[in-house]
Amino acid sequence: MDEFDPSHRTFVSYIDKSREYYLARGYGNPYRWAHHEDVPFAPLTKSLGQSRVALITTAALTEEDRSVTEVYAAPASPPPAVLFTDHRSWHKEATHTRDVESFLPIRRLEEFATLARIGTPSPRFYGVPTDFSQRRTVDKYAPAVLDLCRADAVDVALLFPL
């Protein structure tokens, strides 16, 4: 057995494996990492303590809608007791998502507002699909969630992908 070498990664690079898998099956358009010369982030125009902050998740609202295929918005108050994530591929023996606050920290956001660390939490949180299509993500989902954030006068959005 080889000795552990901390200078090399030890995890499986699933993007590399996916690219090799599809190339071996004749697909001629191998997956590429998203790369944008023009990053669409902007500096804050006011302090975080004066900003409205929103949370964005890739979890589903209901078990029936577990394959999130469209952008959605839902009331942040009261925070959801449960969201659905089992449709996602992750190591379900190593961790779980039964604690919604661990991936959609609405109560922490409310605490930060009480402490004046942020201005206000957004009245809604937002859901976006997890999609390997960079085109759909950039051309469809991002503008849709941006419209929802603008409708709620959101200044800062935090994405919590699962």
PDB file of N, CA and C in Angstrom, residues 85-129:
ATOM      1  N   THR A  85     -33.929  17.099   0.263  1.00  0.00           N
ATOM      2  CA  THR A  85     -32.614  17.078  -0.363  1.00  0.00           C
ATOM      3  C   THR A  85     -32.199  15.685  -0.825  1.00  0.00           C
ATOM      4  N   ASP A  86     -33.018  14.667  -0.541  1.00  0.00           N
ATOM      5  CA  ASP A  86     -32.592  13.308  -0.855  1.00  0.00           C
ATOM      6  C   ASP A  86     -32.436  13.057  -2.354  1.00  0.00           C
ATOM      7  N   HIS A  87     -33.008  13.940  -3.177  1.00  0.00           N
ATOM      8  CA  HIS A  87     -32.847  13.793  -4.614  1.00  0.00           C
ATOM      9  C   HIS A  87     -31.434  14.158  -5.059  1.00  0.00           C
ATOM     10  N   ARG A  88     -30.688  14.837  -4.215  1.00  0.00           N
ATOM     11  CA  ARG A  88     -29.321  15.235  -4.530  1.00  0.00           C
ATOM     12  C   ARG A  88     -28.391  14.058  -4.267  1.00  0.00           C
ATOM     13  N   SER A  89     -27.276  14.040  -4.941  1.00  0.00           N
ATOM     14  CA  SER A  89     -26.297  12.972  -4.747  1.00  0.00           C
ATOM     15  C   SER A  89     -25.214  13.460  -3.808  1.00  0.00           C
ATOM     16  N   TRP A  90     -25.165  12.852  -2.643  1.00  0.00           N
ATOM     17  CA  TRP A  90     -24.140  13.158  -1.663  1.00  0.00           C
ATOM     18  C   TRP A  90     -24.027  11.969  -0.732  1.00  0.00           C
ATOM     19  N   HIS A  91     -23.013  11.954   0.069  1.00  0.00           N
ATOM     20  CA  HIS A  91     -22.730  10.815   0.949  1.00  0.00           C
ATOM     21  C   HIS A  91     -23.705  10.844   2.127  1.00  0.00           C
ATOM     22  N   LYS A  92     -24.809  10.140   1.995  1.00  0.00           N
ATOM     23  CA  LYS A  92     -25.882  10.188   2.986  1.00  0.00           C
ATOM     24  C   LYS A  92     -25.550   9.430   4.270  1.00  0.00           C
ATOM     25  N   GLU A  93     -24.512   8.604   4.254  1.00  0.00           N
ATOM     26  CA  GLU A  93     -24.088   7.938   5.487  1.00  0.00           C
ATOM     27  C   GLU A  93     -23.151   8.841   6.287  1.00  0.00           C
ATOM     28  N   ALA A  94     -22.480   9.757   5.620  1.00  0.00           N
ATOM     29  CA  ALA A  94     -21.520  10.629   6.298  1.00  0.00           C
ATOM     30  C   ALA A  94     -22.190  11.822   6.961  1.00  0.00           C
ATOM     31  N   THR A  95     -23.333  12.263   6.402  1.00  0.00           N
ATOM     32  CA  THR A  95     -24.005  13.423   6.961  1.00  0.00           C
ATOM     33  C   THR A  95     -25.477  13.359   6.591  1.00  0.00           C
ATOM     34  N   HIS A  96     -26.232  14.329   7.047  1.00  0.00           N
ATOM     35  CA  HIS A  96     -27.657  14.402   6.739  1.00  0.00           C
ATOM     36  C   HIS A  96     -28.044  15.874   6.601  1.00  0.00           C
ATOM     37  N   THR A  97     -29.272  16.089   6.171  1.00  0.00           N
ATOM     38  CA  THR A  97     -29.765  17.460   6.052  1.00  0.00           C
ATOM     39  C   THR A  97     -31.075  17.626   6.824  1.00  0.00           C
ATOM     40  N   ARG A  98     -31.216  16.872   7.907  1.00  0.00           N
ATOM     41  CA  ARG A  98     -32.435  16.991   8.717  1.00  0.00           C
ATOM     42  C   ARG A  98     -32.459  18.321   9.482  1.00  0.00           C
ATOM     43  N   ASP A  99     -31.320  18.928   9.711  1.00  0.00           N
ATOM     44  CA  ASP A  99     -31.241  20.226  10.365  1.00  0.00           C
ATOM     45  C   ASP A  99     -31.224  21.299   9.282  1.00  0.00           C
ATOM     46  N   VAL A 100     -32.408  21.821   8.977  1.00  0.00           N
ATOM     47  CA  VAL A 100     -32.521  22.804   7.887  1.00  0.00           C
ATOM     48  C   VAL A 100     -31.618  24.001   8.134  1.00  0.00           C
ATOM     49  N   GLU A 101     -31.470  24.362   9.396  1.00  0.00           N
ATOM     50  CA  GLU A 101     -30.643  25.531   9.729  1.00  0.00           C
ATOM     51  C   GLU A 101     -29.181  25.340   9.317  1.00  0.00           C
ATOM     52  N   SER A 102     -28.755  24.097   9.137  1.00  0.00           N
ATOM     53  CA  SER A 102     -27.363  23.854   8.745  1.00  0.00           C
ATOM     54  C   SER A 102     -27.100  24.224   7.286  1.00  0.00           C
ATOM     55  N   PHE A 103     -28.139  24.305   6.479  1.00  0.00           N
ATOM     56  CA  PHE A 103     -27.923  24.681   5.080  1.00  0.00           C
ATOM     57  C   PHE A 103     -28.827  25.827   4.620  1.00  0.00           C
ATOM     58  N   LEU A 104     -29.716  26.281   5.480  1.00  0.00           N
ATOM     59  CA  LEU A 104     -30.531  27.463   5.180  1.00  0.00           C
ATOM     60  C   LEU A 104     -30.705  28.221   6.500  1.00  0.00           C
ATOM     61  N   PRO A 105     -29.690  28.953   6.923  1.00  0.00           N
ATOM     62  CA  PRO A 105     -29.666  29.532   8.279  1.00  0.00           C
ATOM     63  C   PRO A 105     -30.526  30.784   8.439  1.00  0.00           C
ATOM     64  N   ILE A 106     -31.829  30.614   8.282  1.00  0.00           N
ATOM     65  CA  ILE A 106     -32.759  31.751   8.398  1.00  0.00           C
ATOM     66  C   ILE A 106     -32.762  32.296   9.828  1.00  0.00           C
ATOM     67  N   ARG A 107     -32.771  31.418  10.825  1.00  0.00           N
ATOM     68  CA  ARG A 107     -32.777  31.903  12.225  1.00  0.00           C
ATOM     69  C   ARG A 107     -31.485  32.649  12.551  1.00  0.00           C
ATOM     70  N   ARG A 108     -30.353  32.201  12.036  1.00  0.00           N
ATOM     71  CA  ARG A 108     -29.082  32.915  12.270  1.00  0.00           C
ATOM     72  C   ARG A 108     -29.153  34.291  11.625  1.00  0.00           C
ATOM     73  N   LEU A 109     -29.740  34.353  10.450  1.00  0.00           N
ATOM     74  CA  LEU A 109     -29.881  35.640   9.765  1.00  0.00           C
ATOM     75  C   LEU A 109     -30.738  36.591  10.591  1.00  0.00           C
ATOM     76  N   GLU A 110     -31.821  36.080  11.174  1.00  0.00           N
ATOM     77  CA  GLU A 110     -32.678  36.907  12.030  1.00  0.00           C
ATOM     78  C   GLU A 110     -31.897  37.387  13.259  1.00  0.00           C
ATOM     79  N   GLU A 111     -31.074  36.503  13.825  1.00  0.00           N
ATOM     80  CA  GLU A 111     -30.242  36.902  14.970  1.00  0.00           C
ATOM     81  C   GLU A 111     -29.266  38.001  14.564  1.00  0.00           C
ATOM     82  N   PHE A 112     -28.672  37.862  13.397  1.00  0.00           N
ATOM     83  CA  PHE A 112     -27.735  38.883  12.926  1.00  0.00           C
ATOM     84  C   PHE A 112     -28.441  40.221  12.723  1.00  0.00           C
ATOM     85  N   ALA A 113     -29.707  40.191  12.281  1.00  0.00           N
ATOM     86  CA  ALA A 113     -30.467  41.429  12.143  1.00  0.00           C
ATOM     87  C   ALA A 113     -30.726  42.051  13.516  1.00  0.00           C
ATOM     88  N   THR A 114     -31.048  41.222  14.498  1.00  0.00           N
ATOM     89  CA  THR A 114     -31.274  41.723  15.861  1.00  0.00           C
ATOM     90  C   THR A 114     -30.010  42.370  16.420  1.00  0.00           C
ATOM     91  N   LEU A 115     -28.865  41.822  16.065  1.00  0.00           N
ATOM     92  CA  LEU A 115     -27.577  42.345  16.528  1.00  0.00           C
ATOM     93  C   LEU A 115     -27.049  43.483  15.637  1.00  0.00           C
ATOM     94  N   ALA A 116     -27.833  43.853  14.618  1.00  0.00           N
ATOM     95  CA  ALA A 116     -27.454  44.901  13.664  1.00  0.00           C
ATOM     96  C   ALA A 116     -26.214  44.542  12.844  1.00  0.00           C
ATOM     97  N   ARG A 117     -25.940  43.265  12.731  1.00  0.00           N
ATOM     98  CA  ARG A 117     -24.826  42.838  11.870  1.00  0.00           C
ATOM     99  C   ARG A 117     -25.243  42.879  10.405  1.00  0.00           C
ATOM    100  N   ILE A 118     -26.547  42.699  10.163  1.00  0.00           N
ATOM    101  CA  ILE A 118     -27.120  42.921   8.842  1.00  0.00           C
ATOM    102  C   ILE A 118     -28.288  43.880   9.035  1.00  0.00           C
ATOM    103  N   GLY A 119     -28.784  44.421   7.922  1.00  0.00           N
ATOM    104  CA  GLY A 119     -29.956  45.292   8.017  1.00  0.00           C
ATOM    105  C   GLY A 119     -31.189  44.477   8.349  1.00  0.00           C
ATOM    106  N   THR A 120     -31.709  43.791   7.330  1.00  0.00           N
ATOM    107  CA  THR A 120     -32.884  42.941   7.518  1.00  0.00           C
ATOM    108  C   THR A 120     -32.727  41.676   6.684  1.00  0.00           C
ATOM    109  N   PRO A 121     -33.340  40.597   7.149  1.00  0.00           N
ATOM    110  CA  PRO A 121     -33.386  39.420   6.271  1.00  0.00           C
ATOM    111  C   PRO A 121     -34.464  39.618   5.215  1.00  0.00           C
ATOM    112  N   SER A 122     -34.280  39.015   4.077  1.00  0.00           N
ATOM    113  CA  SER A 122     -35.300  39.067   3.035  1.00  0.00           C
ATOM    114  C   SER A 122     -36.567  38.383   3.549  1.00  0.00           C
ATOM    115  N   PRO A 123     -37.750  38.871   3.154  1.00  0.00           N
ATOM    116  CA  PRO A 123     -38.982  38.211   3.598  1.00  0.00           C
ATOM    117  C   PRO A 123     -39.173  36.826   2.981  1.00  0.00           C
ATOM    118  N   ARG A 124     -38.398  36.542   1.940  1.00  0.00           N
ATOM    119  CA  ARG A 124     -38.502  35.227   1.299  1.00  0.00           C
ATOM    120  C   ARG A 124     -37.103  34.647   1.114  1.00  0.00           C
ATOM    121  N   PHE A 125     -37.045  33.323   1.048  1.00  0.00           N
ATOM    122  CA  PHE A 125     -35.823  32.673   0.589  1.00  0.00           C
ATOM    123  C   PHE A 125     -36.121  32.125  -0.803  1.00  0.00           C
ATOM    124  N   TYR A 126     -35.070  31.723  -1.492  1.00  0.00           N
ATOM    125  CA  TYR A 126     -35.219  31.354  -2.897  1.00  0.00           C
ATOM    126  C   TYR A 126     -34.599  29.989  -3.144  1.00  0.00           C
ATOM    127  N   GLY A 127     -35.202  29.273  -4.079  1.00  0.00           N
ATOM    128  CA  GLY A 127     -34.674  27.973  -4.471  1.00  0.00           C
ATOM    129  C   GLY A 127     -34.296  27.991  -5.938  1.00  0.00           C
ATOM    130  N   VAL A 128     -33.187  27.354  -6.237  1.00  0.00           N
ATOM    131  CA  VAL A 128     -32.731  27.254  -7.621  1.00  0.00           C
ATOM    132  C   VAL A 128     -32.380  25.804  -7.922  1.00  0.00           C
ATOM    133  N   PRO A 129     -32.568  25.395  -9.172  1.00  0.00           N
ATOM    134  CA  PRO A 129     -32.193  24.026  -9.534  1.00  0.00           C
ATOM    135  C   PRO A 129     -30.675  23.831  -9.497  1.00  0.00           C
TER     136      PRO A 129
END
